[in-house]
Coordinates of C-alpha atoms in Angstrom, one line a residue:
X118 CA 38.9 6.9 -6.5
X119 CA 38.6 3.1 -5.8
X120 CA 35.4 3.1 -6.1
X121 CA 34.5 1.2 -9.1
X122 CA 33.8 -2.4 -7.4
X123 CA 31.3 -0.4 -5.3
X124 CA 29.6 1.2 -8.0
X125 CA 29.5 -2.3 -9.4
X126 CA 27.9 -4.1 -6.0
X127 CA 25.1 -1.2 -5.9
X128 CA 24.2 -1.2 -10.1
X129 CA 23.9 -5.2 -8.9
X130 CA 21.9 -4.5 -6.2
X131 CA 19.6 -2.0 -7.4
X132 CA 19.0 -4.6 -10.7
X133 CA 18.3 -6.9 -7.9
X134 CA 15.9 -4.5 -6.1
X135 CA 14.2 -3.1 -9.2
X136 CA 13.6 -7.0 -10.3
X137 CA 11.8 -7.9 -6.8
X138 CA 9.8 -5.0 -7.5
X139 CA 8.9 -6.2 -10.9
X140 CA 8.2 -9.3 -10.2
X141 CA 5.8 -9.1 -6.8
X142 CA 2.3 -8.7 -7.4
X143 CA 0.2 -5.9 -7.6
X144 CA -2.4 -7.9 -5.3
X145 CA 0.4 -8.0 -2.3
X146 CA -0.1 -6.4 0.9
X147 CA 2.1 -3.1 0.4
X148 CA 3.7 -3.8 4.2
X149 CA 4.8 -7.3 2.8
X150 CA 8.0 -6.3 1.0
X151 CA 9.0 -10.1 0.6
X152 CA 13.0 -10.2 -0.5
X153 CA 12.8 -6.4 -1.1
X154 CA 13.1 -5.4 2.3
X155 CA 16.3 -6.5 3.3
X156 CA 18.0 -5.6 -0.4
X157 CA 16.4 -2.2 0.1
X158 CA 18.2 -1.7 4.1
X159 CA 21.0 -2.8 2.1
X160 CA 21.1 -0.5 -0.8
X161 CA 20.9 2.5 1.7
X162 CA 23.8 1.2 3.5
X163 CA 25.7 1.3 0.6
X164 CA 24.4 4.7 -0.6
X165 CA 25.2 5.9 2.4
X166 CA 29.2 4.7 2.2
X167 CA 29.4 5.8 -1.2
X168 CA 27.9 9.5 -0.6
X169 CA 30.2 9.8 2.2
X170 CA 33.4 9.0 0.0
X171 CA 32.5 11.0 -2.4
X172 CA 31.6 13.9 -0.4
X173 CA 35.1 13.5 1.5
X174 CA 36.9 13.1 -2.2
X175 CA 35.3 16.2 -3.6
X176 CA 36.6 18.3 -0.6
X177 CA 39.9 16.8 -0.6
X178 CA 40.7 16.4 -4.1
X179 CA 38.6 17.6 -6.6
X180 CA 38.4 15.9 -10.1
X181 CA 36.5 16.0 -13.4
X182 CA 36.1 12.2 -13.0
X183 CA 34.9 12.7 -9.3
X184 CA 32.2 15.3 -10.5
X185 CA 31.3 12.4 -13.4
X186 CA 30.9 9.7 -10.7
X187 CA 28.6 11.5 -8.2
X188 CA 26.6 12.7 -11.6
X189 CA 26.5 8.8 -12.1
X190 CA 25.0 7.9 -8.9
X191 CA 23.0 11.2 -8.4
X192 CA 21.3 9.8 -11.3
X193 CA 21.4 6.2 -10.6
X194 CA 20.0 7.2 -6.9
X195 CA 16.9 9.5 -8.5
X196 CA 16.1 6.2 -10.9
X197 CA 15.8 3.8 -7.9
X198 CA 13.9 6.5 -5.9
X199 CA 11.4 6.7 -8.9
X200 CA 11.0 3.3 -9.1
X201 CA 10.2 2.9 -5.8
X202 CA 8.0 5.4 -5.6
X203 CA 6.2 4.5 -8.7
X204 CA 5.8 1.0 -7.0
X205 CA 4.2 2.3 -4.4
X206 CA 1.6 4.8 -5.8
X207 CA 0.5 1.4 -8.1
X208 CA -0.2 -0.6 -4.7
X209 CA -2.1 2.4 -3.6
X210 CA -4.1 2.2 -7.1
X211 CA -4.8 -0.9 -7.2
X212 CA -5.7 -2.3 -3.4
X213 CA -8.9 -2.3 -3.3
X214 CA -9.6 -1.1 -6.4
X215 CA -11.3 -3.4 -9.8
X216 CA -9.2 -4.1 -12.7
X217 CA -10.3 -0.6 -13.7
X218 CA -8.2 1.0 -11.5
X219 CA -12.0 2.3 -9.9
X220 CA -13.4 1.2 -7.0
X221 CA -16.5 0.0 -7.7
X222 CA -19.6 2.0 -7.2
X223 CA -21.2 -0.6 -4.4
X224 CA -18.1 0.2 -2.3
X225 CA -18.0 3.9 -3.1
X226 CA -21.7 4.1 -1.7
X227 CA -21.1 2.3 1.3
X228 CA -18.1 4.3 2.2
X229 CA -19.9 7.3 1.4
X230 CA -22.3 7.0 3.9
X231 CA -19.8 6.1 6.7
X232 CA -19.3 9.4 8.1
X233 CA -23.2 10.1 9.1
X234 CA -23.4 6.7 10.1
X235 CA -21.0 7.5 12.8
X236 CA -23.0 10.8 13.5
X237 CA -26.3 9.1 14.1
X238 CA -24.7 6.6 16.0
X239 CA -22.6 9.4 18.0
X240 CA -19.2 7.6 17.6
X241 CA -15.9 9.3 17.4
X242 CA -15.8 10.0 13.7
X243 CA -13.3 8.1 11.4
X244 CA -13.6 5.0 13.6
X245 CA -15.5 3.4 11.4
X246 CA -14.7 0.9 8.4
X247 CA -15.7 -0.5 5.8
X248 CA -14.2 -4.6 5.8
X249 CA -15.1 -4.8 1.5
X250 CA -17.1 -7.9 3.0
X251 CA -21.2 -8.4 1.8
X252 CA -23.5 -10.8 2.0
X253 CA -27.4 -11.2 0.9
X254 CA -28.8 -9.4 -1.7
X255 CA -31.4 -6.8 -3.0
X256 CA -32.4 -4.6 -0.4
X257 CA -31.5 -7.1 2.0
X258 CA -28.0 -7.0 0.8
X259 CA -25.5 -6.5 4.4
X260 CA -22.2 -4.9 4.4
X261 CA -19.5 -5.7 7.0
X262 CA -17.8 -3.4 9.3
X263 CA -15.8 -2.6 12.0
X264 CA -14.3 0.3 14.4
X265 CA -11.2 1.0 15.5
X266 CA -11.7 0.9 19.1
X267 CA -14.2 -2.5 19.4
X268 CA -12.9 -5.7 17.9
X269 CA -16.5 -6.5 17.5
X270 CA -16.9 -6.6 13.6
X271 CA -21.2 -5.8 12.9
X272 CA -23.3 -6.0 9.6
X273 CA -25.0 -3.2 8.2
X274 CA -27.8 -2.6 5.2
X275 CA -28.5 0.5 3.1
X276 CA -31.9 2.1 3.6
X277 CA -33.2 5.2 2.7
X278 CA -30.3 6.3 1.6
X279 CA -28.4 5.8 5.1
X280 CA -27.0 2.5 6.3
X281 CA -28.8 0.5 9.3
X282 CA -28.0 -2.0 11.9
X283 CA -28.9 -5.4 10.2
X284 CA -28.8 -8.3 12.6
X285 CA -29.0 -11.8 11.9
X286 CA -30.0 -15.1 13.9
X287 CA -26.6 -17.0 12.2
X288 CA -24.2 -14.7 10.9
X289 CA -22.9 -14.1 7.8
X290 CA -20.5 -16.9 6.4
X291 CA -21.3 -19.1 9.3
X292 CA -22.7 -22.3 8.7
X293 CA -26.4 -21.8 7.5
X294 CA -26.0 -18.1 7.3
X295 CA -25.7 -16.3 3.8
X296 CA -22.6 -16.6 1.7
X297 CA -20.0 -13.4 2.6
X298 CA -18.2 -12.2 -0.8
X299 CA -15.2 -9.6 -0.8
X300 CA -16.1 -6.6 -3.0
X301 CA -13.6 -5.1 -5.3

């Protein structure tokens, strides 16, 4: 089949890919693929070729050896797709999460309360986030959020069991104002 110097270039590439993966860390933005990227666009491209030649061999000449080699790379394929996708779900773990693999219970609350935020404040629900910023502490302890549609980022506090506007005379982080800390 010829084919053997491109099995050879993908196994070399998908080492290569499977290393990148490896060696990135778990705190990376998932949309920052680094050197991954382009080695992934590449490995398709040659997926791609080699599917199609072997598709057009095992019409024109069928072979034991031909049904070998697309067993080979059927398999080899399915590893490199589990990889990936076992990369992926362990970025979605762990971003924003504690070493735990848990989000912690501060952040839980605060997002949990989100949704009749919005309803009391009669925004579009779903618009609003939480940034994983605080500041203060106690019952005076702020939260930092943001919507969608504003680029206007506001502080909010829990009472009562609901959160409330909180505003300050110098913001949060600002010089003079309370020290901001990012929750995990």
């Amino acid at each position: 089949l010829a084919l053997q110097p491109a099995v050879d270039q993908l196994k070399t590439t998908v080492d290569r890919y499977a290393s990148l993966l490896e060696s990135r860390s778990a705190s990376q933005v998932a949309a920052n693929l680094g050197a991954a990227k382009p080695v992934r666009e590449k490995m398709n491209d040659e997926y791609d070729e080699m599917t199609t030649v072997a598709f057009a061999f095992s019409i024109a000449a069928p072979a034991a050896e031909l049904t070998t080699f697309i067993t080979k790379l059927n398999k080899l394929i399915d590893d490199t797709n589990t990889a990936y996708n076992q990369s992926r779900a362990q970025m979605k773990v762990t971003k924003g999460t504690t070493s735990g693999g848990k989000k912690s219970e501060e952040i839980r609350k605060v997002e949990s309360l989100i949704a009749a935020y919005e309803q009391d404040a009669h925004v579009t629900p779903g618009v609003m986030k939480f940034t994983g910023l605080a500041a203060g502490t106690g019952s005076e302890r702020a939260y930092k959020m943001v919507t969608d549609d504003v680029d206007n980022p506001f502080w909010v506090r829990i009472a009562d069991g609901k959160l409330v506007d909180v505003e300050f005379k110098i913001q949060p982080g600002e010089p003079g104002g309370l020290t901001v800390e990012k929750l995990k």
